Short mmCIF file of N, CA and C in Angstrom, two decimals:
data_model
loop_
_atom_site.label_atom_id
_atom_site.label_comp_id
_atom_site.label_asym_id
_atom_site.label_seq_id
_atom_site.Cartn_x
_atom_site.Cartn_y
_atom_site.Cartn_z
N UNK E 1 46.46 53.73 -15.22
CA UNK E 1 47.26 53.32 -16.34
C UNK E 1 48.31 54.38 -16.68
N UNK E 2 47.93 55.77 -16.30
CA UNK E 2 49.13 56.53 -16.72
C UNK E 2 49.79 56.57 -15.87
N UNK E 3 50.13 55.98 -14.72
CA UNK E 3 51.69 56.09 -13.88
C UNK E 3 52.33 54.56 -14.45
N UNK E 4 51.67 53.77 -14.90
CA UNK E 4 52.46 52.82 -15.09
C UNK E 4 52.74 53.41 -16.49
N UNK E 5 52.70 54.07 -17.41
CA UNK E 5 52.79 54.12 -18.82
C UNK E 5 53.85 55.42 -18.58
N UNK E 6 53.86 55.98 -17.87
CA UNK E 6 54.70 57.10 -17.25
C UNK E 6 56.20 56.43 -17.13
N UNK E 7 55.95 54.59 -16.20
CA UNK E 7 56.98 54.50 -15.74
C UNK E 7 57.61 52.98 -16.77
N UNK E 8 57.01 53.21 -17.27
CA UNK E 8 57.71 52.15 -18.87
C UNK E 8 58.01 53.31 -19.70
N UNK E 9 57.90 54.41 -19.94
CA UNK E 9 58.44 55.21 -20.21
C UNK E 9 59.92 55.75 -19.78
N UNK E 10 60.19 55.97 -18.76
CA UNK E 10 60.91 56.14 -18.30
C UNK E 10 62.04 55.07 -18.66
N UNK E 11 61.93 53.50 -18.84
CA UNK E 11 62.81 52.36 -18.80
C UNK E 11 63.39 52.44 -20.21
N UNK E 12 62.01 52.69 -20.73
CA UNK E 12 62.07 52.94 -22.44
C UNK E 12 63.29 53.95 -22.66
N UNK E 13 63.35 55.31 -22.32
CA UNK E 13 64.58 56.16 -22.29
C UNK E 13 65.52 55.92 -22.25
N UNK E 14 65.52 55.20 -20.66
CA UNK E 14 66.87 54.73 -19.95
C UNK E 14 67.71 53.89 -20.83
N UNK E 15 66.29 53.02 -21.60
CA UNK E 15 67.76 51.70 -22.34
C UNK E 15 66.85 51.25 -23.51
N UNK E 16 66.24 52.51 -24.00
CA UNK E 16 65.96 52.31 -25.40
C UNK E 16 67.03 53.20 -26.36
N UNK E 17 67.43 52.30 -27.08
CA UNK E 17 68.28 53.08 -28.55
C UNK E 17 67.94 53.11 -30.08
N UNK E 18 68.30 53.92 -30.40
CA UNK E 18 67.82 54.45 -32.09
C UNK E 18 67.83 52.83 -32.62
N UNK E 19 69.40 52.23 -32.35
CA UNK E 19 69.86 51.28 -33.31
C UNK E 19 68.66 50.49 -32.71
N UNK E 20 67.76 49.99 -32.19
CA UNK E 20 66.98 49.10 -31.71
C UNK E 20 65.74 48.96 -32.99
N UNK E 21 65.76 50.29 -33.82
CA UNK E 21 64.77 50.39 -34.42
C UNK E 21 65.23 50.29 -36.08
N UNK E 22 67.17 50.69 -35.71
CA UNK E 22 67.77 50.50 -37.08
C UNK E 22 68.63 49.61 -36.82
N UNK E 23 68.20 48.02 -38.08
CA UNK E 23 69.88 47.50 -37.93
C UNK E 23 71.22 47.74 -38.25
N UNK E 24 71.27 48.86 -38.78
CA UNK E 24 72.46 49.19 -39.96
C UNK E 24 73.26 50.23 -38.81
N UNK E 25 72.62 50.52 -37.49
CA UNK E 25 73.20 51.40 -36.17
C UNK E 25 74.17 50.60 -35.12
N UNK E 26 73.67 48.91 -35.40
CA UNK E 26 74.49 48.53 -34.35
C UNK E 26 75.80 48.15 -34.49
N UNK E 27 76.12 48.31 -33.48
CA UNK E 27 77.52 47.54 -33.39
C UNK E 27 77.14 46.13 -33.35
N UNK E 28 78.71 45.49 -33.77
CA UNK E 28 78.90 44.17 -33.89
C UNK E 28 79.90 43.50 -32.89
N UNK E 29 79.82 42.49 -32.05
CA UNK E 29 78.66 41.71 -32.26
C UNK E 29 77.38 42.01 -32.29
N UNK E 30 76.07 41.43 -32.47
CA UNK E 30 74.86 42.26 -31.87
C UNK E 30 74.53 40.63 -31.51
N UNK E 31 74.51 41.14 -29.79
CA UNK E 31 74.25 39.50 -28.83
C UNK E 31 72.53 39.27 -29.04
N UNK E 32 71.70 40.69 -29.48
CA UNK E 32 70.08 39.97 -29.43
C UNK E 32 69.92 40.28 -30.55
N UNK E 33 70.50 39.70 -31.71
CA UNK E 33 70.16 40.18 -33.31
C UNK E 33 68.63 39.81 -33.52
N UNK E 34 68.15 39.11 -32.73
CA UNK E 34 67.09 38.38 -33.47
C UNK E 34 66.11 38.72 -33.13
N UNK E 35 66.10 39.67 -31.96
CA UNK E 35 65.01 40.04 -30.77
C UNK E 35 64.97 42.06 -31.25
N UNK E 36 63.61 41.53 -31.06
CA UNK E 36 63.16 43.37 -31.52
C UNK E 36 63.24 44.44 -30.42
N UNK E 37 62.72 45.65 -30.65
CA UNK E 37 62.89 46.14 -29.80
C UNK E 37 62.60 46.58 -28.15
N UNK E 38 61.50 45.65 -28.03
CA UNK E 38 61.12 45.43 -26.79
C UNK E 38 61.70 45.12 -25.99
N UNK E 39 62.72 43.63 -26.92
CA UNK E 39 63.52 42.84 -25.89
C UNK E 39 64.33 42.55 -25.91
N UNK E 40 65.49 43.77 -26.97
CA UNK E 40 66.30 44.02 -26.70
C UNK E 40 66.33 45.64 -25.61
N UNK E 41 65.36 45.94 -24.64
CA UNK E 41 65.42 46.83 -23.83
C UNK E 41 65.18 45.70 -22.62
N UNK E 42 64.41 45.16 -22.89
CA UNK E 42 64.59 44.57 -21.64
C UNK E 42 65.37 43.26 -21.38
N UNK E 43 66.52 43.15 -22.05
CA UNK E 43 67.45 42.44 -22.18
C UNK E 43 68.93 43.46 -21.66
N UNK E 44 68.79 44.78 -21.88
CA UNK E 44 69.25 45.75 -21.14
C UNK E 44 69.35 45.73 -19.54
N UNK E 45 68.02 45.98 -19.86
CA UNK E 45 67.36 46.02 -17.89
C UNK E 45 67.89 44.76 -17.43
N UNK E 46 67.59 43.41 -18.03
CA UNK E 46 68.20 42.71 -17.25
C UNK E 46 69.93 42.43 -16.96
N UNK E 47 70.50 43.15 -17.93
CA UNK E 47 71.93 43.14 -17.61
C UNK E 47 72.18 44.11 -16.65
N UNK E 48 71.61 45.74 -16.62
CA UNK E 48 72.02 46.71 -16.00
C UNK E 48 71.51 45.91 -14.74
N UNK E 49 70.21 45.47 -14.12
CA UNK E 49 70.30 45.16 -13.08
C UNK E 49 70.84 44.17 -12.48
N UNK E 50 70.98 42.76 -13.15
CA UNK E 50 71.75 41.87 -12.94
C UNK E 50 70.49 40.82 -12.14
N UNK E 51 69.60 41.13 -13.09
CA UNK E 51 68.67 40.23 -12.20
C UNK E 51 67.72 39.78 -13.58
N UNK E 52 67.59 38.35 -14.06
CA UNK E 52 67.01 37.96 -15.00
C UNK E 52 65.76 38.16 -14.79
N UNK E 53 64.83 38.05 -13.56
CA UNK E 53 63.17 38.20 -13.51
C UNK E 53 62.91 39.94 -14.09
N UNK E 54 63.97 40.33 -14.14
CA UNK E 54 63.61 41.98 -14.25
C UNK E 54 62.96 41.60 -15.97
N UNK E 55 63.50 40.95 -16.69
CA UNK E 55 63.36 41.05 -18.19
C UNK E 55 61.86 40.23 -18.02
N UNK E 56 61.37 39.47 -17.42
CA UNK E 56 60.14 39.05 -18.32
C UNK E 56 59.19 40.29 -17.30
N UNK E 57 59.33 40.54 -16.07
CA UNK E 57 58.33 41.39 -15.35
C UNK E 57 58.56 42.75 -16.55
N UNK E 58 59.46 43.01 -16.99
CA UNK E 58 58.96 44.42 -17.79
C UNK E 58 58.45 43.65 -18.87
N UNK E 59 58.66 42.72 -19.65
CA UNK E 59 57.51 42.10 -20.75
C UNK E 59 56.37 42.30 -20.45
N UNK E 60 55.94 41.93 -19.36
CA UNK E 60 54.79 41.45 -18.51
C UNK E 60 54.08 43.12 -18.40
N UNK E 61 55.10 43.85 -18.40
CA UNK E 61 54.02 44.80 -18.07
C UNK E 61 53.95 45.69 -19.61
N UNK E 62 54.80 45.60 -20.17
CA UNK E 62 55.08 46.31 -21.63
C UNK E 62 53.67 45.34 -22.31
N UNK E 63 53.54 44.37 -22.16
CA UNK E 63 52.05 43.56 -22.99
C UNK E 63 51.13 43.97 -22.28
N UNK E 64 50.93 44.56 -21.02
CA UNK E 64 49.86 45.20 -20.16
C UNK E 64 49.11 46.88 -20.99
N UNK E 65 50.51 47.31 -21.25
CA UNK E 65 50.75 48.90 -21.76
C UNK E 65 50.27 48.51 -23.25
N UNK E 66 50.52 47.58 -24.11
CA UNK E 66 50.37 47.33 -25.25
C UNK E 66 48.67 46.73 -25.68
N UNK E 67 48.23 46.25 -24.46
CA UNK E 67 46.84 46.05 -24.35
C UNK E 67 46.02 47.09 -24.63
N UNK E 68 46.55 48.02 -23.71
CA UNK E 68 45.64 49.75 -24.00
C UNK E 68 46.16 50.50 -24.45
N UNK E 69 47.26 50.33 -25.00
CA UNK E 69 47.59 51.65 -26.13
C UNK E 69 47.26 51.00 -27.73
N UNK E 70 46.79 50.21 -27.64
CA UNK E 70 46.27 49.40 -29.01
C UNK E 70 44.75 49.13 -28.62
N UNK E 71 44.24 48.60 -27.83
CA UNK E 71 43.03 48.40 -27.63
C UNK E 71 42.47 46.57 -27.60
N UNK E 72 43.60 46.21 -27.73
CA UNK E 72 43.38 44.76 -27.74
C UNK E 72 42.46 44.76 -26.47
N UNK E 73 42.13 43.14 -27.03
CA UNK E 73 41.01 42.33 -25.69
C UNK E 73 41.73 41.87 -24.71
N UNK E 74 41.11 41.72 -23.72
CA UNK E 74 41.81 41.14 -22.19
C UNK E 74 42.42 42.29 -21.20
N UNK E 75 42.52 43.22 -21.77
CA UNK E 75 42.80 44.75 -20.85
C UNK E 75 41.77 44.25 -19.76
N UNK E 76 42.79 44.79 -18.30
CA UNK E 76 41.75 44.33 -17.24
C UNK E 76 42.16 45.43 -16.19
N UNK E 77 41.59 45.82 -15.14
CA UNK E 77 42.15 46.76 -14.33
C UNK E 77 43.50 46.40 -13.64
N UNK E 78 44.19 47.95 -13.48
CA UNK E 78 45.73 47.60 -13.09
C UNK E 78 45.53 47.06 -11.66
N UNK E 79 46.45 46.54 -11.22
CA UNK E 79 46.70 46.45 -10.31
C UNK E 79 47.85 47.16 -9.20
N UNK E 80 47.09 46.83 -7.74
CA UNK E 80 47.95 47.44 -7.28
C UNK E 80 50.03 47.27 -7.13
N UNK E 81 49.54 46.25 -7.17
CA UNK E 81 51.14 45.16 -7.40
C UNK E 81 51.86 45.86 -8.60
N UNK E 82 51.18 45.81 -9.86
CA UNK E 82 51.51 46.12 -10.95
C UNK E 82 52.17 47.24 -10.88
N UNK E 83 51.46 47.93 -9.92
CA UNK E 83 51.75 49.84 -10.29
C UNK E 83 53.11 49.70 -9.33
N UNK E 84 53.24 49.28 -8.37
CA UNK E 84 54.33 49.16 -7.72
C UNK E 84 55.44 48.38 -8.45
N UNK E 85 55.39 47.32 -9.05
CA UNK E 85 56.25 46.83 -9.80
C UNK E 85 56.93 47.82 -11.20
N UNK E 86 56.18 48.62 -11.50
CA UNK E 86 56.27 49.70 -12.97
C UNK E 86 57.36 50.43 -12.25
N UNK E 87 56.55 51.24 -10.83
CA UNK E 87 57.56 51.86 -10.44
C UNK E 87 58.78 51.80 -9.94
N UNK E 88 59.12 50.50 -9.41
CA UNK E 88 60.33 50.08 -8.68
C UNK E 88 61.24 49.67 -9.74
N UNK E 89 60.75 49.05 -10.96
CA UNK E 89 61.75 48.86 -12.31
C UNK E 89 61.94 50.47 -12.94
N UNK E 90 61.49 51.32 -12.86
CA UNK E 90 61.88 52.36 -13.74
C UNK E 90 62.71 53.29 -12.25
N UNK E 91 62.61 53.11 -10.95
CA UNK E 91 63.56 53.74 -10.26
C UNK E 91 64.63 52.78 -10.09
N UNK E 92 64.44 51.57 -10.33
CA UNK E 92 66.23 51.03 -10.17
C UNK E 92 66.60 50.76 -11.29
N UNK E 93 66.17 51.38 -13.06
CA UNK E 93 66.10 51.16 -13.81
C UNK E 93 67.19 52.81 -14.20
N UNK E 94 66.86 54.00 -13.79
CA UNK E 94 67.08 55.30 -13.85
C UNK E 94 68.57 54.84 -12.62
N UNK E 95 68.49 54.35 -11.97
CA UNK E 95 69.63 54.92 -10.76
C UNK E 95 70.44 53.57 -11.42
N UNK E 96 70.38 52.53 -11.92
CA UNK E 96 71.79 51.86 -12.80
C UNK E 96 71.91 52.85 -13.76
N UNK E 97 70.93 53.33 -14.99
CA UNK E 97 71.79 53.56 -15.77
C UNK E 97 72.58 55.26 -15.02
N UNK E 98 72.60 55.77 -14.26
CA UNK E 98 73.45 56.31 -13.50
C UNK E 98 74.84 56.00 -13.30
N UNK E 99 74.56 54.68 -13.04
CA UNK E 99 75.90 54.22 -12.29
C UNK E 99 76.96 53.87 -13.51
N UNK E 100 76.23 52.97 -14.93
CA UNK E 100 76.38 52.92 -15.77
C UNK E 100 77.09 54.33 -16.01
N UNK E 101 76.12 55.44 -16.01
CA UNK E 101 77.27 56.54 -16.63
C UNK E 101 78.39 57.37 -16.09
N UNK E 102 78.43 56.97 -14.56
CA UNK E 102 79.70 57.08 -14.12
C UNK E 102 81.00 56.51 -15.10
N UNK E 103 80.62 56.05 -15.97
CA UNK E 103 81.94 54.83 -16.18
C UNK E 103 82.41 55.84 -17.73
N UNK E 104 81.74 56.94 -17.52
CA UNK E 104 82.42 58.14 -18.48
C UNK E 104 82.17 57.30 -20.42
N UNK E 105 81.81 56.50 -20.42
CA UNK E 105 81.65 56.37 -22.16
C UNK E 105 80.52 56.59 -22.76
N UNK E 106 80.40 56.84 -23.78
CA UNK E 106 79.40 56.90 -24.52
C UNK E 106 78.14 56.41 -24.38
N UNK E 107 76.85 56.51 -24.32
CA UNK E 107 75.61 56.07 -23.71
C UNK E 107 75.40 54.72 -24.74
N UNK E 108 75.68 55.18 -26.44
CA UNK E 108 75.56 53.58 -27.20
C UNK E 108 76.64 52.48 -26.66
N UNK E 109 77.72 52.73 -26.50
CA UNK E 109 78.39 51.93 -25.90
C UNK E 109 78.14 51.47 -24.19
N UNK E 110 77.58 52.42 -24.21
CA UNK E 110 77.30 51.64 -22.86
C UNK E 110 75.95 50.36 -22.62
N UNK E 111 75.00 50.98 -23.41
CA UNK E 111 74.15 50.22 -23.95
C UNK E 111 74.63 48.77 -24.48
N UNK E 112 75.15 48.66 -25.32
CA UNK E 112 75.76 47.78 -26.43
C UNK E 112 77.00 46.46 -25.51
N UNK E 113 77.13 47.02 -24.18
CA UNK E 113 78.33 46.00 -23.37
C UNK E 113 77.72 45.09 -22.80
N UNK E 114 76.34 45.76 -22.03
CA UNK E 114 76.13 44.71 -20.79
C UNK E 114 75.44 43.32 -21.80
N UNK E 115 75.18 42.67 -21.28
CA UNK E 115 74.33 41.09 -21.97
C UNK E 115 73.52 40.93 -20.61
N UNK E 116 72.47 40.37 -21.53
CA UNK E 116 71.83 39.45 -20.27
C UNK E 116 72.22 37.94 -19.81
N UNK E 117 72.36 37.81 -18.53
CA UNK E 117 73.28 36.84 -18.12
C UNK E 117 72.54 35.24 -18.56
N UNK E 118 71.35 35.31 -19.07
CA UNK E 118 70.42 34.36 -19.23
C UNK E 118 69.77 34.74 -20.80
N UNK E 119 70.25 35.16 -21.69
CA UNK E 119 69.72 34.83 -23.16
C UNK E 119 68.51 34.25 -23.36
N UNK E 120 68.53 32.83 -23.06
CA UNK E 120 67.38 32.47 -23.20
C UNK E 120 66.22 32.27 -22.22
N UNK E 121 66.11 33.19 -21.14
CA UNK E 121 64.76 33.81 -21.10
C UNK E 121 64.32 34.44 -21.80
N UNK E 122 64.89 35.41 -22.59
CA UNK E 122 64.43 36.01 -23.31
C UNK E 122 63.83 35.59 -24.66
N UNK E 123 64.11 34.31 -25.21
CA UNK E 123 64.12 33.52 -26.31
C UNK E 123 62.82 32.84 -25.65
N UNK E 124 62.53 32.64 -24.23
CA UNK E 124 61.54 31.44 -24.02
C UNK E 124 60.32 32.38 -23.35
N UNK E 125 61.00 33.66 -23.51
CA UNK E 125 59.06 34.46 -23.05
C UNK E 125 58.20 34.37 -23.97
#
């Protein structure tokens, strides 16, 4: 559990922001006003990567992480898949927002541009 909690960590960094936790931080428009902060990070991920399955597989594993860092029921052993999936989203998760910061602006603004190309996955996880 701690390499996967290692590597939602890591995603968490990459394309978690203050304003996620304050509304009075964001800029306007705000395209996931309605969506907290979970998923407006992984509404991130799925823009930086450009791949909509990226946003519910990090749900998927952020409710895995949220199982045992709370203690809820249904915690079950990780899997091997899992641990590979944690890690392959937080290394192509770290090398966009890279590329992302080639583009020389500000990290909130950079945050704050991309959208996810599919909204409502995120509305229907």
């Amino acid at each position: 559990m701690d390499e996967v909690l290692a590597h939602l960590t890591v995603i968490d960094a990459a394309f978690g922001t203050e304003s996620d936790h304050n509304r009075t931080l964001r800029n306007k428009p705000d395209y996931h006003k309605s969506q907290g902060a979970t998923r407006r990070v992984a509404a991130r991920l799925c823009a930086a990567l450009q791949n909509p399955k990226t946003a519910k597989d990090y749900l998927d594993l952020f409710d895995l992480r949220s199982k045992f860092i709370h203690g809820r029921t249904g915690l079950r052993p990780i899997s091997t898949d899992e641990r590979i999936q944690a890690r392959s989203l937080a290394r192509r998760a770290a090398n966009s927002l890279l590329n992302l910061a080639n583009q020389k602006l500000p990290r909130e603004t950079l945050l704050t541009e991309p959208r996810c190309t599919t909204p409502q996955l995120l509305v229907s996880i």
